[in-house]
Every structure is written in C-alpha cells, then in structure tokens.
C-alpha cells in the first residue's frame, strides 16, 4: 500500500517539476476553450449555452491529452530508457507503477476541468448547478481510464521516440472527428458516421448528457462502448507487454 | 545480525547459479552453455570484451530475460519471483534516470519495494551520498549519479548485488570510491557479481574472475591464477581471446 502511495506521490512530483511538460498539458485545452468560448460565447447548442457545451467537450479533450501523454508517452520513454527495467529488477508490483501513472493522469485531468469551470464561470457566464457540475466532473475524470489504456497500448507497441508523434497522430484527428473542437452535429454527415466508432465521441456524449446537450443516444450504449474500448486497449497493451517480455523472455 | 562469513551449508542453495545457460537472439548466440556459481561472501568478476555476453548473463540472472535453454537460479528459486528479487539488488546500465526527483526521494521509493530495507541514513552513508540527499538527480555529476544507482541497488538490504559495468565512464577518483563501497558490501558477507571490461577492476576487487568470450567461459580462477605467467592480467586476457 505504501508503495502505491509513494509511487503516485513521486510520479506527481516528477511531472510538476517539469513545467515544460505540465504547463502545456494543462493549458492547451484551457486556451482552446477560452478562444472558442469567446468566439461562440453568445451562441447555444439546442437549449444549452455554447460556453457550457464547450466545457464538456474541451474537458474531454483535455482529459484525453493528459491521459495519452501522461500515461502513454511517459511509459514509452521510461521503457525505452531502461528505467522500467531497473524497476522490474526490484520486487515492486508492476501494478503500483501503472496505478501511479493513472493517478497522475487523473490529477492533471482534474486540474484542467477545474480551470475550465473557473474560466467559464468568470468570463462566459457559465451557470451550472453544483450537483450538475460535480457530475460532469466525475464523468470527465473517470473517462481518463479508457485513454490511459489507449496510452498504455501505444507505449508498448511504439518505440520511445515514436510514441509522442503517434499519440498526436491519434489524439488530434480523433478529437476533431468526435466533435470535441466543433460540435459533432456541425460536422459533415460522413464524419458523424465515423464518430460513432471513436471512443472520444461516446465519452463526450456522456459528458454532454449531464448538462442535457447530448444527441439523445442511450447512456448505456455509450458506457458499453467505453468499457469495450477499455478492454480492447488493455488487451492490446497486454499483448504488447507480453511480446516485449517474449522478445526478451521466451 | 549477519556474521561476516557465511559458510555454505551442504544443503544450502548458492546465491546465484547458472546451469548450461544458452541464449540465442535471432541469429546471434549470445551465450553458448554457461555454468557458474556464486558463493556467499564472494565477489565474482565477469570479464569480457564488449559483446562477450556479460549483459545478457546479468539480465538472465535478474529474470529480465529467459534463457533459450538451461536454468538460472537465485538461492534455488526462479529469478523472476518476488522472493528472489527481494534478495538481489541490481545496478544496470540505464540510459536515463528520472531527473526531477531528489536523491532522498529516489532511495525512499526504492526502499518501499522491500520488506526490510536499510535505514535511509545507512544507505546514504554506504553509497557516499552525504550532503547530496536533497539534490535533484539531474543536478548530479556522473560519478554521483552512479552512486545513487548503487544506493538503489543496496537499499533493499540484498544478499546478492549484481553490478553491470558499474564504473564505465567514471573518472579514476569516482571509480576508486565505488570500489570502496563495493568492498564494504562484501565485508558484510554478501555476494557480488560484477561485469567489467576493466582488467584492473577485476584484479582489484574480485575473489574469482570468469572470463567470457563470445558466449563461452574461457577461463576461471583467482586473478593470480588467471594471470599465470603473464606479467599482467591484461596480457593474459589478450592471449586468451586472440
């Protein structure tokens, strides 16, 4: 238990002492939100203010980024540099290592969402009931798990140097096509069909459901899709991990 | 308390043992049938040129890779088991260690992996890290960084220490300092397997030298025995592998 806590604590210290990593991760989605929130500030999507709608979608965007980079790229780098192997010579449970990375991704996610709420409330007239805000926060943060799994998958399949470009190649197009930058109903019909197969779409629809701005799909379907993606990514990551071991251990 | 010399009970399992270890990587035979035993209180130097198979042997002993055939044992157990890993400390060649953690934090974290770690102050003392506890790893010199890795290897209070080229890239002074710390570890009755391509290092530290050449053991004995009639260990080595 102590190992899990210490591992998480120092994972956070490690990241916080690297502002070149932590600041962009946190500020990127917030800057995006401020930019679009101001631009479309007065508009609304259905009965919901655009500024509130965008908290859900940019919140999702931020969480996905924090998870893919914080989990995927950092594991890929430590794996490539031999640090993960050094830890594997100790009796450390590997789960403690992954647990700490998840805690880190969720902490960064929380910071992003709190900042988005703050900006929205101060500058764009966002008025969410506390319970609703809390529910939105909960949905957004828990979605981090799916994208940590995707990050893990990339970490064990890609090399240490290619992990970051591969993550960007997945992250940005997937976010756009799922309607995280521009509401999905404003995208071309063909894109809307593709979105159904992307995890951020189901994730953002769940977040939007909390504030009554989703497209009316069943929450159960979205949750099932998220769970299925998580299982798929974890399985792929596990195959990559075994192959990694097999290359060495086989 | 441990006594300084632990006699090997007839039934006791040796700290580390290889039986007919072979390891094949694709087309390359990294190890071609290696047998070796490390006894309690003994420092064994695995000597060889680059590519001789030293690091492969270390990685097999640490349970990081599996041999193609043969058997590696740590106190009679599978090197991959947590019980084995608890008794073995390792210092590997690592490209990069997280730089934004303090020396104290690195040690505290690694200590938490073990059931009976050494107290922090003792680790700091044994690794010669006095006054550097609160420095970030990235701010340390090369020699100091190696000492931190040595600290991480011993902090769990292991019975065997595996050091993969611990002094490569160090200046003479730092090398001597690390030798002193390795000797102090041995003096407490523990065992060390050390790989090196510095002959002077093997001569200065080892009770027994095992010369590995292209995946096979070509000589084994005390530094004196290996030297034989040659003037230096280096002459003997050159003769052996050419």
Tab-separated table of C-alpha atoms in Angstrom:
chain	number	residue	atom	x	y	z
A	1	UNK	CA	0.000	0.000	0.000
A	2	UNK	CA	2.788	2.373	0.936
A	3	UNK	CA	4.481	1.634	-2.365
A	4	UNK	CA	1.330	2.613	-4.280
A	5	UNK	CA	1.109	5.929	-2.415
A	6	UNK	CA	4.804	6.782	-2.688
A	7	UNK	CA	4.911	5.770	-6.312
A	8	UNK	CA	1.960	8.090	-7.030
A	9	UNK	CA	3.350	10.932	-4.954
A	10	UNK	CA	6.703	10.881	-6.705
A	11	UNK	CA	5.085	10.430	-10.091
A	12	UNK	CA	3.323	13.746	-9.436
A	13	UNK	CA	6.488	15.423	-8.149
A	14	UNK	CA	8.344	14.253	-11.207
A	15	UNK	CA	5.760	15.799	-13.529
A	16	UNK	CA	5.221	19.015	-11.563
A	17	UNK	CA	8.953	19.702	-11.510
A	18	UNK	CA	8.907	19.584	-15.281
A	19	UNK	CA	6.857	22.672	-16.145
A	20	UNK	CA	7.787	22.255	-19.792
A	21	UNK	CA	5.619	19.162	-19.696
A	22	UNK	CA	2.926	20.002	-17.167
A	23	UNK	CA	2.037	23.553	-18.253
A	24	UNK	CA	1.257	22.794	-21.912
A	25	UNK	CA	-0.712	19.686	-20.934
A	26	UNK	CA	-2.908	21.710	-18.615
A	27	UNK	CA	-3.092	24.974	-20.526
A	28	UNK	CA	-3.579	23.698	-24.081
A	29	UNK	CA	-7.267	22.749	-23.651
A	30	UNK	CA	-7.920	25.797	-21.484
A	31	UNK	CA	-6.543	28.171	-24.105
A	32	UNK	CA	-8.631	26.396	-26.726
A	33	UNK	CA	-11.699	26.809	-24.541
A	34	UNK	CA	-11.122	30.493	-23.920
A	35	UNK	CA	-10.569	31.060	-27.621
A	36	UNK	CA	-13.675	29.232	-28.833
A	37	UNK	CA	-15.733	30.131	-25.777
A	38	UNK	CA	-15.250	33.803	-26.547
A	39	UNK	CA	-15.775	33.357	-30.260
A	40	UNK	CA	-19.031	31.428	-29.899
A	41	UNK	CA	-19.788	32.687	-26.409
A	42	UNK	CA	-23.264	34.029	-27.116
A	43	UNK	CA	-24.496	31.091	-29.187
A	44	UNK	CA	-26.170	27.996	-27.957
A	45	UNK	CA	-26.432	24.369	-28.948
A	46	UNK	CA	-30.084	23.435	-28.650
A	47	UNK	CA	-31.131	24.831	-25.289
A	48	UNK	CA	-27.635	24.781	-23.840
A	49	UNK	CA	-25.213	27.690	-23.824
A	50	UNK	CA	-22.225	27.149	-26.066
A	51	UNK	CA	-19.910	28.076	-23.174
A	52	UNK	CA	-21.307	25.174	-21.144
A	53	UNK	CA	-21.293	22.791	-24.072
A	54	UNK	CA	-17.655	23.546	-24.693
A	55	UNK	CA	-16.714	22.834	-21.072
A	56	UNK	CA	-17.828	19.253	-21.631
A	57	UNK	CA	-16.073	18.845	-24.966
A	58	UNK	CA	-12.839	20.684	-24.142
A	59	UNK	CA	-12.846	18.999	-20.769
A	60	UNK	CA	-12.950	15.694	-22.640
A	61	UNK	CA	-10.229	16.945	-24.971
A	62	UNK	CA	-8.024	17.906	-22.018
A	63	UNK	CA	-8.522	14.628	-20.163
A	64	UNK	CA	-7.692	12.617	-23.270
A	65	UNK	CA	-4.494	14.625	-23.768
A	66	UNK	CA	-3.402	14.322	-20.144
A	67	UNK	CA	-4.026	10.576	-20.259
A	68	UNK	CA	-2.379	9.865	-23.601
A	69	UNK	CA	0.697	11.949	-22.842
A	70	UNK	CA	0.915	11.419	-19.084
A	71	UNK	CA	0.434	7.702	-19.369
A	72	UNK	CA	1.362	6.673	-22.877
A	73	UNK	CA	4.311	8.864	-23.697
A	74	UNK	CA	5.822	8.756	-20.214
A	75	UNK	CA	5.661	4.945	-20.011
A	76	UNK	CA	7.098	4.697	-23.535
A	77	UNK	CA	10.012	6.918	-22.563
A	78	UNK	CA	10.775	5.141	-19.282
A	79	UNK	CA	10.520	1.815	-21.035
A	80	UNK	CA	12.899	2.972	-23.755
A	81	UNK	CA	15.471	4.400	-21.376
A	82	UNK	CA	15.732	1.280	-19.267
A	83	UNK	CA	14.147	2.816	-16.185
A	84	UNK	CA	11.141	0.489	-16.256
A	85	UNK	CA	13.559	-2.440	-16.470
A	86	UNK	CA	15.532	-1.164	-13.493
A	87	UNK	CA	12.305	-1.123	-11.507
A	88	UNK	CA	11.474	-4.611	-12.718
A	89	UNK	CA	14.621	-5.963	-11.035
A	90	UNK	CA	13.049	-4.978	-7.705
A	91	UNK	CA	10.069	-6.724	-6.081
A	92	UNK	CA	7.914	-3.688	-6.937
A	93	UNK	CA	4.466	-4.834	-8.096
A	94	UNK	CA	4.104	-3.671	-11.709
A	95	UNK	CA	0.547	-2.645	-10.844
A	96	UNK	CA	1.914	0.042	-8.487
A	97	UNK	CA	3.747	1.593	-11.397
A	98	UNK	CA	0.651	1.704	-13.598
A	99	UNK	CA	-1.523	2.818	-10.707
A	100	UNK	CA	0.743	5.821	-10.138
A	101	UNK	CA	0.613	6.781	-13.801
A	102	UNK	CA	-3.208	6.641	-13.704
A	103	UNK	CA	-3.312	8.796	-10.583
A	104	UNK	CA	-1.064	11.298	-12.321
A	105	UNK	CA	-3.258	11.405	-15.437
A	106	UNK	CA	-6.383	11.867	-13.303
A	107	UNK	CA	-4.812	14.625	-11.243
A	108	UNK	CA	-3.858	16.556	-14.344
A	109	UNK	CA	-7.339	15.894	-15.741
A	110	UNK	CA	-8.934	17.303	-12.603
A	111	UNK	CA	-6.794	20.436	-12.782
A	112	UNK	CA	-7.838	21.002	-16.387
A	113	UNK	CA	-11.538	20.613	-15.631
A	114	UNK	CA	-11.402	22.908	-12.594
A	115	UNK	CA	-9.652	25.544	-14.701
A	116	UNK	CA	-12.287	25.207	-17.422
A	117	UNK	CA	-15.087	25.671	-14.871
A	118	UNK	CA	-13.303	28.701	-13.472
A	119	UNK	CA	-12.779	30.325	-16.857
A	120	UNK	CA	-16.330	29.531	-17.930
A	121	UNK	CA	-17.857	30.952	-14.771
A	122	UNK	CA	-15.716	34.080	-14.743
A	123	UNK	CA	-15.778	35.014	-18.408
A	124	UNK	CA	-18.511	33.217	-20.307
A	125	UNK	CA	-21.477	33.280	-17.968
A	126	UNK	CA	-21.497	29.538	-17.251
A	127	UNK	CA	-24.002	28.743	-14.503
A	128	UNK	CA	-24.083	25.072	-13.647
A	129	UNK	CA	-25.864	23.798	-10.540
A	130	UNK	CA	-23.233	22.432	-8.109
A	131	UNK	CA	-24.550	18.846	-8.360
A	132	UNK	CA	-24.544	19.004	-12.103
A	133	UNK	CA	-21.032	20.457	-12.185
A	134	UNK	CA	-19.890	17.698	-9.855
A	135	UNK	CA	-21.493	15.013	-12.031
A	136	UNK	CA	-19.837	16.458	-15.121
A	137	UNK	CA	-16.522	16.489	-13.304
A	138	UNK	CA	-16.981	12.857	-12.271
A	139	UNK	CA	-17.859	11.655	-15.778
A	140	UNK	CA	-14.950	13.529	-17.319
A	141	UNK	CA	-12.337	12.302	-14.841
A	142	UNK	CA	-13.461	8.682	-14.888
A	143	UNK	CA	-13.190	8.651	-18.692
A	144	UNK	CA	-9.454	9.057	-18.200
A	145	UNK	CA	-9.186	5.305	-17.640
A	146	UNK	CA	-10.106	4.457	-21.226
A	147	UNK	CA	-7.472	6.802	-22.593
A	148	UNK	CA	-4.846	5.642	-20.114
A	149	UNK	CA	-5.448	2.186	-21.576
A	150	UNK	CA	-5.022	3.593	-25.089
A	151	UNK	CA	-1.834	5.327	-23.947
A	152	UNK	CA	-0.514	2.087	-22.481
A	153	UNK	CA	-1.256	0.368	-25.739
A	154	UNK	CA	0.803	2.940	-27.656
A	155	UNK	CA	3.587	2.765	-25.053
A	156	UNK	CA	4.088	-0.953	-25.525
A	157	UNK	CA	3.644	-1.043	-29.272
A	158	UNK	CA	5.518	2.112	-30.296
A	159	UNK	CA	9.174	2.840	-29.625
A	160	UNK	CA	10.216	5.504	-27.116
A	161	UNK	CA	10.882	8.099	-29.808
A	162	UNK	CA	7.848	7.428	-31.925
A	163	UNK	CA	5.357	7.403	-29.044
A	164	UNK	CA	4.796	11.178	-28.939
A	165	UNK	CA	4.226	11.613	-32.692
A	166	UNK	CA	1.971	8.545	-32.749
A	167	UNK	CA	-0.035	9.908	-29.834
A	168	UNK	CA	-0.501	13.206	-31.673
A	169	UNK	CA	-1.499	11.350	-34.789
A	170	UNK	CA	-4.231	9.577	-32.825
A	171	UNK	CA	-5.181	12.384	-30.466
A	172	UNK	CA	-5.815	15.365	-32.690
A	173	UNK	CA	-7.743	13.772	-35.589
A	174	UNK	CA	-9.737	11.590	-33.210
A	175	UNK	CA	-10.686	14.621	-31.103
A	176	UNK	CA	-11.741	16.611	-34.133
A	177	UNK	CA	-13.739	13.802	-35.744
A	178	UNK	CA	-15.539	13.102	-32.465
A	179	UNK	CA	-16.757	16.674	-32.203
A	180	UNK	CA	-14.536	17.844	-29.359
A	181	UNK	CA	-13.492	21.039	-31.120
A	182	UNK	CA	-16.633	21.785	-33.074
A	183	UNK	CA	-19.970	20.239	-32.028
A	184	UNK	CA	-20.384	16.954	-33.856
A	185	UNK	CA	-23.736	17.949	-35.388
A	186	UNK	CA	-21.978	20.772	-37.249
A	187	UNK	CA	-19.622	18.303	-38.913
A	188	UNK	CA	-20.385	16.688	-42.303
A	189	UNK	CA	-22.728	13.688	-42.203
A	190	UNK	CA	-19.957	11.267	-43.265
A	191	UNK	CA	-17.795	12.374	-40.364
A	192	UNK	CA	-20.672	11.929	-37.964
A	193	UNK	CA	-20.821	8.271	-39.026
A	194	UNK	CA	-17.129	7.798	-38.379
A	195	UNK	CA	-17.501	9.425	-34.959
A	196	UNK	CA	-19.663	6.526	-33.789
A	197	UNK	CA	-16.559	4.316	-33.904
A	198	UNK	CA	-14.329	6.629	-31.930
A	199	UNK	CA	-14.006	6.499	-28.138
A	200	UNK	CA	-13.994	10.303	-27.618
A	201	UNK	CA	-17.404	10.520	-29.257
A	202	UNK	CA	-19.031	8.227	-26.709
A	203	UNK	CA	-17.044	9.857	-23.945
A	204	UNK	CA	-18.117	13.384	-24.856
A	205	UNK	CA	-21.729	12.312	-25.362
A	206	UNK	CA	-21.766	11.002	-21.790
A	207	UNK	CA	-20.345	14.294	-20.527
A	208	UNK	CA	-22.834	16.268	-22.606
A	209	UNK	CA	-25.690	14.160	-21.298
A	210	UNK	CA	-25.005	15.530	-17.818
A	211	UNK	CA	-25.818	19.044	-18.993
A	212	UNK	CA	-28.600	17.927	-21.344
A	213	UNK	CA	-26.722	18.713	-24.547
A	214	UNK	CA	-26.100	15.247	-25.957
A	215	UNK	CA	-27.640	13.940	-29.154
A	216	UNK	CA	-30.065	11.689	-27.341
A	217	UNK	CA	-28.222	8.382	-27.627
A	218	UNK	CA	-28.594	5.839	-24.874
A	219	UNK	CA	-26.201	6.356	-21.964
A	220	UNK	CA	-25.966	2.594	-21.671
A	221	UNK	CA	-24.661	2.288	-25.219
A	222	UNK	CA	-22.050	4.979	-24.590
A	223	UNK	CA	-20.915	3.356	-21.355
A	224	UNK	CA	-20.786	-0.045	-23.050
A	225	UNK	CA	-18.711	1.444	-25.865
A	226	UNK	CA	-16.286	2.994	-23.373
A	227	UNK	CA	-15.938	-0.262	-21.480
A	228	UNK	CA	-15.423	-2.183	-24.714
A	229	UNK	CA	-12.728	0.233	-25.868
A	230	UNK	CA	-11.012	-0.001	-22.477
A	231	UNK	CA	-10.988	-3.790	-22.631
A	232	UNK	CA	-9.737	-3.750	-26.216
A	233	UNK	CA	-6.908	-1.284	-25.467
A	234	UNK	CA	-5.887	-3.123	-22.308
A	235	UNK	CA	-5.812	-6.411	-24.184
A	236	UNK	CA	-3.668	-4.896	-26.952
A	237	UNK	CA	-1.365	-3.348	-24.361
A	238	UNK	CA	-1.080	-6.714	-22.644
A	239	UNK	CA	-0.166	-8.410	-25.927
A	240	UNK	CA	2.442	-5.711	-26.487
A	241	UNK	CA	3.773	-6.189	-22.969
A	242	UNK	CA	3.997	-9.952	-23.401
A	243	UNK	CA	5.631	-9.580	-26.775
A	244	UNK	CA	8.062	-7.178	-25.142
A	245	UNK	CA	8.807	-9.772	-22.486
A	246	UNK	CA	8.789	-12.535	-25.088
A	247	UNK	CA	11.377	-10.756	-27.158
A	248	UNK	CA	13.438	-10.963	-24.047
A	249	UNK	CA	11.643	-13.696	-22.221
A	250	UNK	CA	10.818	-16.548	-24.483
B	1	UNK	CA	22.809	-9.686	12.658
B	2	UNK	CA	24.773	-11.342	9.931
B	3	UNK	CA	28.158	-12.859	10.556
B	4	UNK	CA	30.908	-11.697	8.272
B	5	UNK	CA	31.490	-15.069	6.665
B	6	UNK	CA	28.657	-17.394	5.883
B	7	UNK	CA	29.812	-20.971	5.342
B	8	UNK	CA	27.804	-22.721	2.667
B	9	UNK	CA	25.805	-25.459	4.301
B	10	UNK	CA	25.892	-28.624	2.184
B	11	UNK	CA	22.167	-28.302	1.544
B	12	UNK	CA	22.129	-24.539	1.238
B	13	UNK	CA	21.350	-23.022	-2.134
B	14	UNK	CA	24.055	-20.822	-3.630
B	15	UNK	CA	23.199	-17.138	-4.007
B	16	UNK	CA	23.330	-17.453	-7.770
B	17	UNK	CA	23.741	-20.300	-10.183
B	18	UNK	CA	23.718	-20.906	-13.942
B	19	UNK	CA	23.344	-24.403	-15.345
B	20	UNK	CA	24.114	-24.865	-19.027
B	21	UNK	CA	22.682	-21.495	-19.952
B	22	UNK	CA	22.257	-20.787	-23.636
B	23	UNK	CA	20.719	-17.665	-25.074
B	24	UNK	CA	20.016	-17.125	-28.705
B	25	UNK	CA	18.881	-13.778	-30.117
B	26	UNK	CA	17.617	-14.303	-33.650
B	27	UNK	CA	20.813	-15.336	-35.425
B	28	UNK	CA	23.205	-14.481	-32.616
B	29	UNK	CA	24.316	-16.926	-29.921
B	30	UNK	CA	24.849	-14.582	-27.008
B	31	UNK	CA	25.597	-17.348	-24.500
B	32	UNK	CA	26.609	-20.851	-25.525
B	33	UNK	CA	26.385	-23.097	-22.488
B	34	UNK	CA	27.476	-21.201	-19.393
B	35	UNK	CA	27.773	-22.768	-15.945
B	36	UNK	CA	28.637	-20.648	-12.975
B	37	UNK	CA	28.056	-20.495	-9.261
B	38	UNK	CA	28.433	-17.562	-6.934
B	39	UNK	CA	29.104	-18.447	-3.311
B	40	UNK	CA	28.266	-16.435	-0.217
B	41	UNK	CA	30.722	-13.678	0.598
B	42	UNK	CA	32.362	-13.891	-2.787
B	43	UNK	CA	32.922	-11.250	-5.420
B	44	UNK	CA	32.962	-12.681	-8.891
B	45	UNK	CA	34.028	-10.554	-11.819
B	46	UNK	CA	32.634	-11.467	-15.191
B	47	UNK	CA	35.258	-10.206	-17.526
B	48	UNK	CA	34.908	-9.847	-21.254
B	49	UNK	CA	35.089	-7.535	-24.224
B	50	UNK	CA	32.004	-5.704	-25.472
B	51	UNK	CA	29.615	-8.245	-26.935
B	52	UNK	CA	31.037	-11.174	-24.959
B	53	UNK	CA	27.625	-11.839	-23.386
B	54	UNK	CA	28.127	-10.186	-19.992
B	55	UNK	CA	24.986	-8.083	-20.006
B	56	UNK	CA	22.924	-10.990	-21.339
B	57	UNK	CA	24.130	-13.116	-18.417
B	58	UNK	CA	23.210	-10.362	-15.966
B	59	UNK	CA	19.761	-9.941	-17.465
B	60	UNK	CA	19.113	-13.671	-17.237
B	61	UNK	CA	20.246	-13.751	-13.621
B	62	UNK	CA	17.879	-10.871	-12.842
B	63	UNK	CA	14.946	-12.610	-14.518
B	64	UNK	CA	14.569	-9.874	-17.122
B	65	UNK	CA	15.067	-12.279	-19.992
B	66	UNK	CA	14.694	-16.036	-20.154
B	67	UNK	CA	17.477	-18.303	-21.331
B	68	UNK	CA	16.817	-20.250	-24.540
B	69	UNK	CA	17.788	-23.335	-22.554
B	70	UNK	CA	19.393	-24.103	-19.226
B	71	UNK	CA	18.485	-22.872	-15.799
B	72	UNK	CA	19.201	-19.768	-13.759
B	73	UNK	CA	18.617	-19.867	-10.006
B	74	UNK	CA	18.789	-17.350	-7.202
B	75	UNK	CA	19.015	-19.045	-3.804
B	76	UNK	CA	17.450	-22.037	-5.539
B	77	UNK	CA	14.466	-20.038	-6.748
B	78	UNK	CA	13.249	-18.600	-10.027
B	79	UNK	CA	14.901	-15.201	-10.545
B	80	UNK	CA	11.551	-13.749	-11.632
B	81	UNK	CA	9.869	-14.434	-8.293
B	82	UNK	CA	9.382	-11.516	-5.949
B	83	UNK	CA	11.131	-13.560	-3.227
B	84	UNK	CA	14.255	-13.781	-5.395
B	85	UNK	CA	14.077	-10.139	-6.386
B	86	UNK	CA	13.895	-9.175	-2.731
B	87	UNK	CA	17.297	-10.763	-2.143
B	88	UNK	CA	19.024	-9.368	-5.223
B	89	UNK	CA	19.989	-5.765	-5.769
B	90	UNK	CA	20.922	-4.633	-9.247
B	91	UNK	CA	22.734	-1.783	-10.855
B	92	UNK	CA	22.098	-1.786	-14.597
B	93	UNK	CA	23.323	0.417	-17.378
B	94	UNK	CA	20.437	2.838	-17.680
B	95	UNK	CA	20.246	5.403	-20.451
B	96	UNK	CA	18.381	7.897	-18.316
B	97	UNK	CA	17.007	8.062	-14.797
B	98	UNK	CA	14.153	10.458	-13.925
B	99	UNK	CA	15.983	13.696	-13.240
B	100	UNK	CA	13.378	15.640	-11.328
B	101	UNK	CA	13.405	13.503	-8.201
B	102	UNK	CA	15.731	14.167	-5.291
B	103	UNK	CA	18.322	11.633	-4.184
B	104	UNK	CA	16.440	11.053	-0.943
B	105	UNK	CA	13.167	10.523	-2.826
B	106	UNK	CA	14.643	8.002	-5.245
B	107	UNK	CA	16.007	5.986	-2.321
B	108	UNK	CA	12.836	6.272	-0.266
B	109	UNK	CA	10.755	4.985	-3.173
B	110	UNK	CA	13.015	2.022	-3.952
B	111	UNK	CA	13.262	1.170	-0.246
B	112	UNK	CA	9.482	0.912	-0.129
B	113	UNK	CA	9.634	-2.056	-2.532
B	114	UNK	CA	11.422	-4.215	0.069
B	115	UNK	CA	10.169	-5.791	3.282
B	116	UNK	CA	13.280	-4.972	5.358
B	117	UNK	CA	15.114	-2.075	3.741
B	118	UNK	CA	18.222	-0.447	5.152
B	119	UNK	CA	17.587	2.791	7.043
B	120	UNK	CA	17.983	5.809	4.763
B	121	UNK	CA	20.941	7.187	6.728
B	122	UNK	CA	22.812	3.912	6.302
B	123	UNK	CA	22.168	3.826	2.573
B	124	UNK	CA	23.395	7.411	2.221
B	125	UNK	CA	26.483	6.511	4.216
B	126	UNK	CA	27.208	3.271	2.342
B	127	UNK	CA	26.867	4.937	-1.045
B	128	UNK	CA	28.825	8.045	-0.087
B	129	UNK	CA	25.968	10.435	-0.755
B	130	UNK	CA	26.368	12.633	2.291
B	131	UNK	CA	25.194	16.184	1.683
B	132	UNK	CA	23.570	15.262	-1.631
B	133	UNK	CA	20.279	13.946	-0.212
B	134	UNK	CA	18.228	16.902	-1.384
B	135	UNK	CA	19.789	17.334	-4.797
B	136	UNK	CA	17.772	16.514	-7.877
B	137	UNK	CA	19.218	13.549	-9.755
B	138	UNK	CA	19.661	15.689	-12.865
B	139	UNK	CA	21.947	18.080	-10.952
B	140	UNK	CA	24.469	15.401	-10.015
B	141	UNK	CA	27.786	14.638	-11.674
B	142	UNK	CA	28.284	11.326	-13.480
B	143	UNK	CA	30.078	9.789	-10.501
B	144	UNK	CA	27.402	10.943	-8.076
B	145	UNK	CA	24.677	9.547	-10.330
B	146	UNK	CA	26.382	6.146	-10.308
B	147	UNK	CA	26.484	6.288	-6.520
B	148	UNK	CA	22.735	6.902	-6.454
B	149	UNK	CA	22.229	3.824	-8.640
B	150	UNK	CA	24.466	1.914	-6.240
B	151	UNK	CA	22.327	3.201	-3.354
B	152	UNK	CA	19.174	1.972	-5.127
B	153	UNK	CA	20.817	-1.433	-5.594
B	154	UNK	CA	21.684	-1.858	-1.903
B	155	UNK	CA	18.757	-0.077	-0.219
B	156	UNK	CA	16.663	-3.254	-0.028
B	157	UNK	CA	19.346	-4.941	2.059
B	158	UNK	CA	20.041	-7.615	-0.584
B	159	UNK	CA	22.211	-10.697	-0.151
B	160	UNK	CA	23.498	-10.510	-3.704
B	161	UNK	CA	24.474	-7.485	-5.674
B	162	UNK	CA	24.602	-7.579	-9.457
B	163	UNK	CA	26.556	-4.715	-10.966
B	164	UNK	CA	26.620	-4.348	-14.739
B	165	UNK	CA	29.686	-2.314	-15.665
B	166	UNK	CA	29.255	-0.062	-12.647
B	167	UNK	CA	32.270	2.136	-13.291
B	168	UNK	CA	32.095	2.598	-17.055
B	169	UNK	CA	32.587	6.253	-17.879
B	170	UNK	CA	33.790	7.241	-14.404
B	171	UNK	CA	36.992	9.093	-13.640
B	172	UNK	CA	39.673	7.379	-11.557
B	173	UNK	CA	38.633	9.004	-8.313
B	174	UNK	CA	34.941	8.103	-8.612
B	175	UNK	CA	35.895	4.584	-9.666
B	176	UNK	CA	38.029	4.104	-6.576
B	177	UNK	CA	35.241	5.483	-4.385
B	178	UNK	CA	32.774	2.987	-5.790
B	179	UNK	CA	35.268	0.140	-5.347
B	180	UNK	CA	35.496	1.048	-1.679
B	181	UNK	CA	31.731	0.868	-1.338
B	182	UNK	CA	31.596	-2.488	-3.119
B	183	UNK	CA	34.267	-3.879	-0.798
B	184	UNK	CA	32.331	-2.654	2.212
B	185	UNK	CA	29.294	-4.540	0.949
B	186	UNK	CA	31.294	-7.762	0.552
B	187	UNK	CA	32.797	-7.315	4.000
B	188	UNK	CA	29.360	-7.964	5.437
B	189	UNK	CA	29.312	-11.468	3.978
B	190	UNK	CA	27.238	-10.727	0.903
B	191	UNK	CA	27.987	-11.741	-2.656
B	192	UNK	CA	28.604	-9.650	-5.720
B	193	UNK	CA	28.574	-10.433	-9.414
B	194	UNK	CA	30.210	-7.645	-11.310
B	195	UNK	CA	30.719	-7.327	-15.038
B	196	UNK	CA	33.552	-5.242	-16.314
B	197	UNK	CA	35.872	-4.802	-19.214
B	198	UNK	CA	38.428	-3.084	-16.994
B	199	UNK	CA	41.032	-5.656	-16.099
B	200	UNK	CA	42.346	-3.514	-13.268
B	201	UNK	CA	38.896	-3.519	-11.758
B	202	UNK	CA	38.679	-7.311	-11.798
B	203	UNK	CA	42.165	-7.534	-10.318
B	204	UNK	CA	41.430	-5.025	-7.581
B	205	UNK	CA	38.086	-6.401	-6.470
B	206	UNK	CA	37.483	-9.988	-7.433
B	207	UNK	CA	37.972	-13.174	-5.456
B	208	UNK	CA	37.340	-15.008	-8.656
B	209	UNK	CA	37.437	-13.943	-12.270
B	210	UNK	CA	35.398	-15.572	-15.001
B	211	UNK	CA	36.490	-14.689	-18.491
B	212	UNK	CA	33.670	-14.726	-21.001
B	213	UNK	CA	34.485	-14.716	-24.679
B	214	UNK	CA	31.841	-14.903	-27.420
B	215	UNK	CA	29.340	-16.519	-25.106
B	216	UNK	CA	31.565	-19.169	-23.511
B	217	UNK	CA	33.704	-19.227	-20.386
B	218	UNK	CA	37.329	-19.460	-21.479
B	219	UNK	CA	38.991	-19.148	-18.064
B	220	UNK	CA	38.067	-19.106	-14.413
B	221	UNK	CA	40.097	-18.632	-11.248
B	222	UNK	CA	41.592	-16.104	-8.893
B	223	UNK	CA	43.126	-13.067	-10.559
B	224	UNK	CA	46.535	-14.632	-9.795
B	225	UNK	CA	45.637	-17.931	-11.442
B	226	UNK	CA	44.250	-16.220	-14.498
B	227	UNK	CA	47.353	-14.114	-14.798
B	228	UNK	CA	49.552	-17.228	-14.697
B	229	UNK	CA	52.927	-16.462	-16.159
B	230	UNK	CA	51.814	-13.298	-17.891
B	231	UNK	CA	53.076	-10.016	-16.492
B	232	UNK	CA	49.626	-8.546	-16.178
B	233	UNK	CA	46.043	-9.685	-16.303
B	234	UNK	CA	45.772	-7.717	-19.491
B	235	UNK	CA	48.484	-9.775	-21.197
B	236	UNK	CA	46.820	-12.969	-20.051
B	237	UNK	CA	43.476	-11.749	-21.324
B	238	UNK	CA	44.776	-10.736	-24.729
B	239	UNK	CA	46.473	-14.106	-25.090
B	240	UNK	CA	43.316	-15.917	-24.103
B	241	UNK	CA	40.951	-14.241	-26.515
B	242	UNK	CA	43.197	-13.874	-29.536
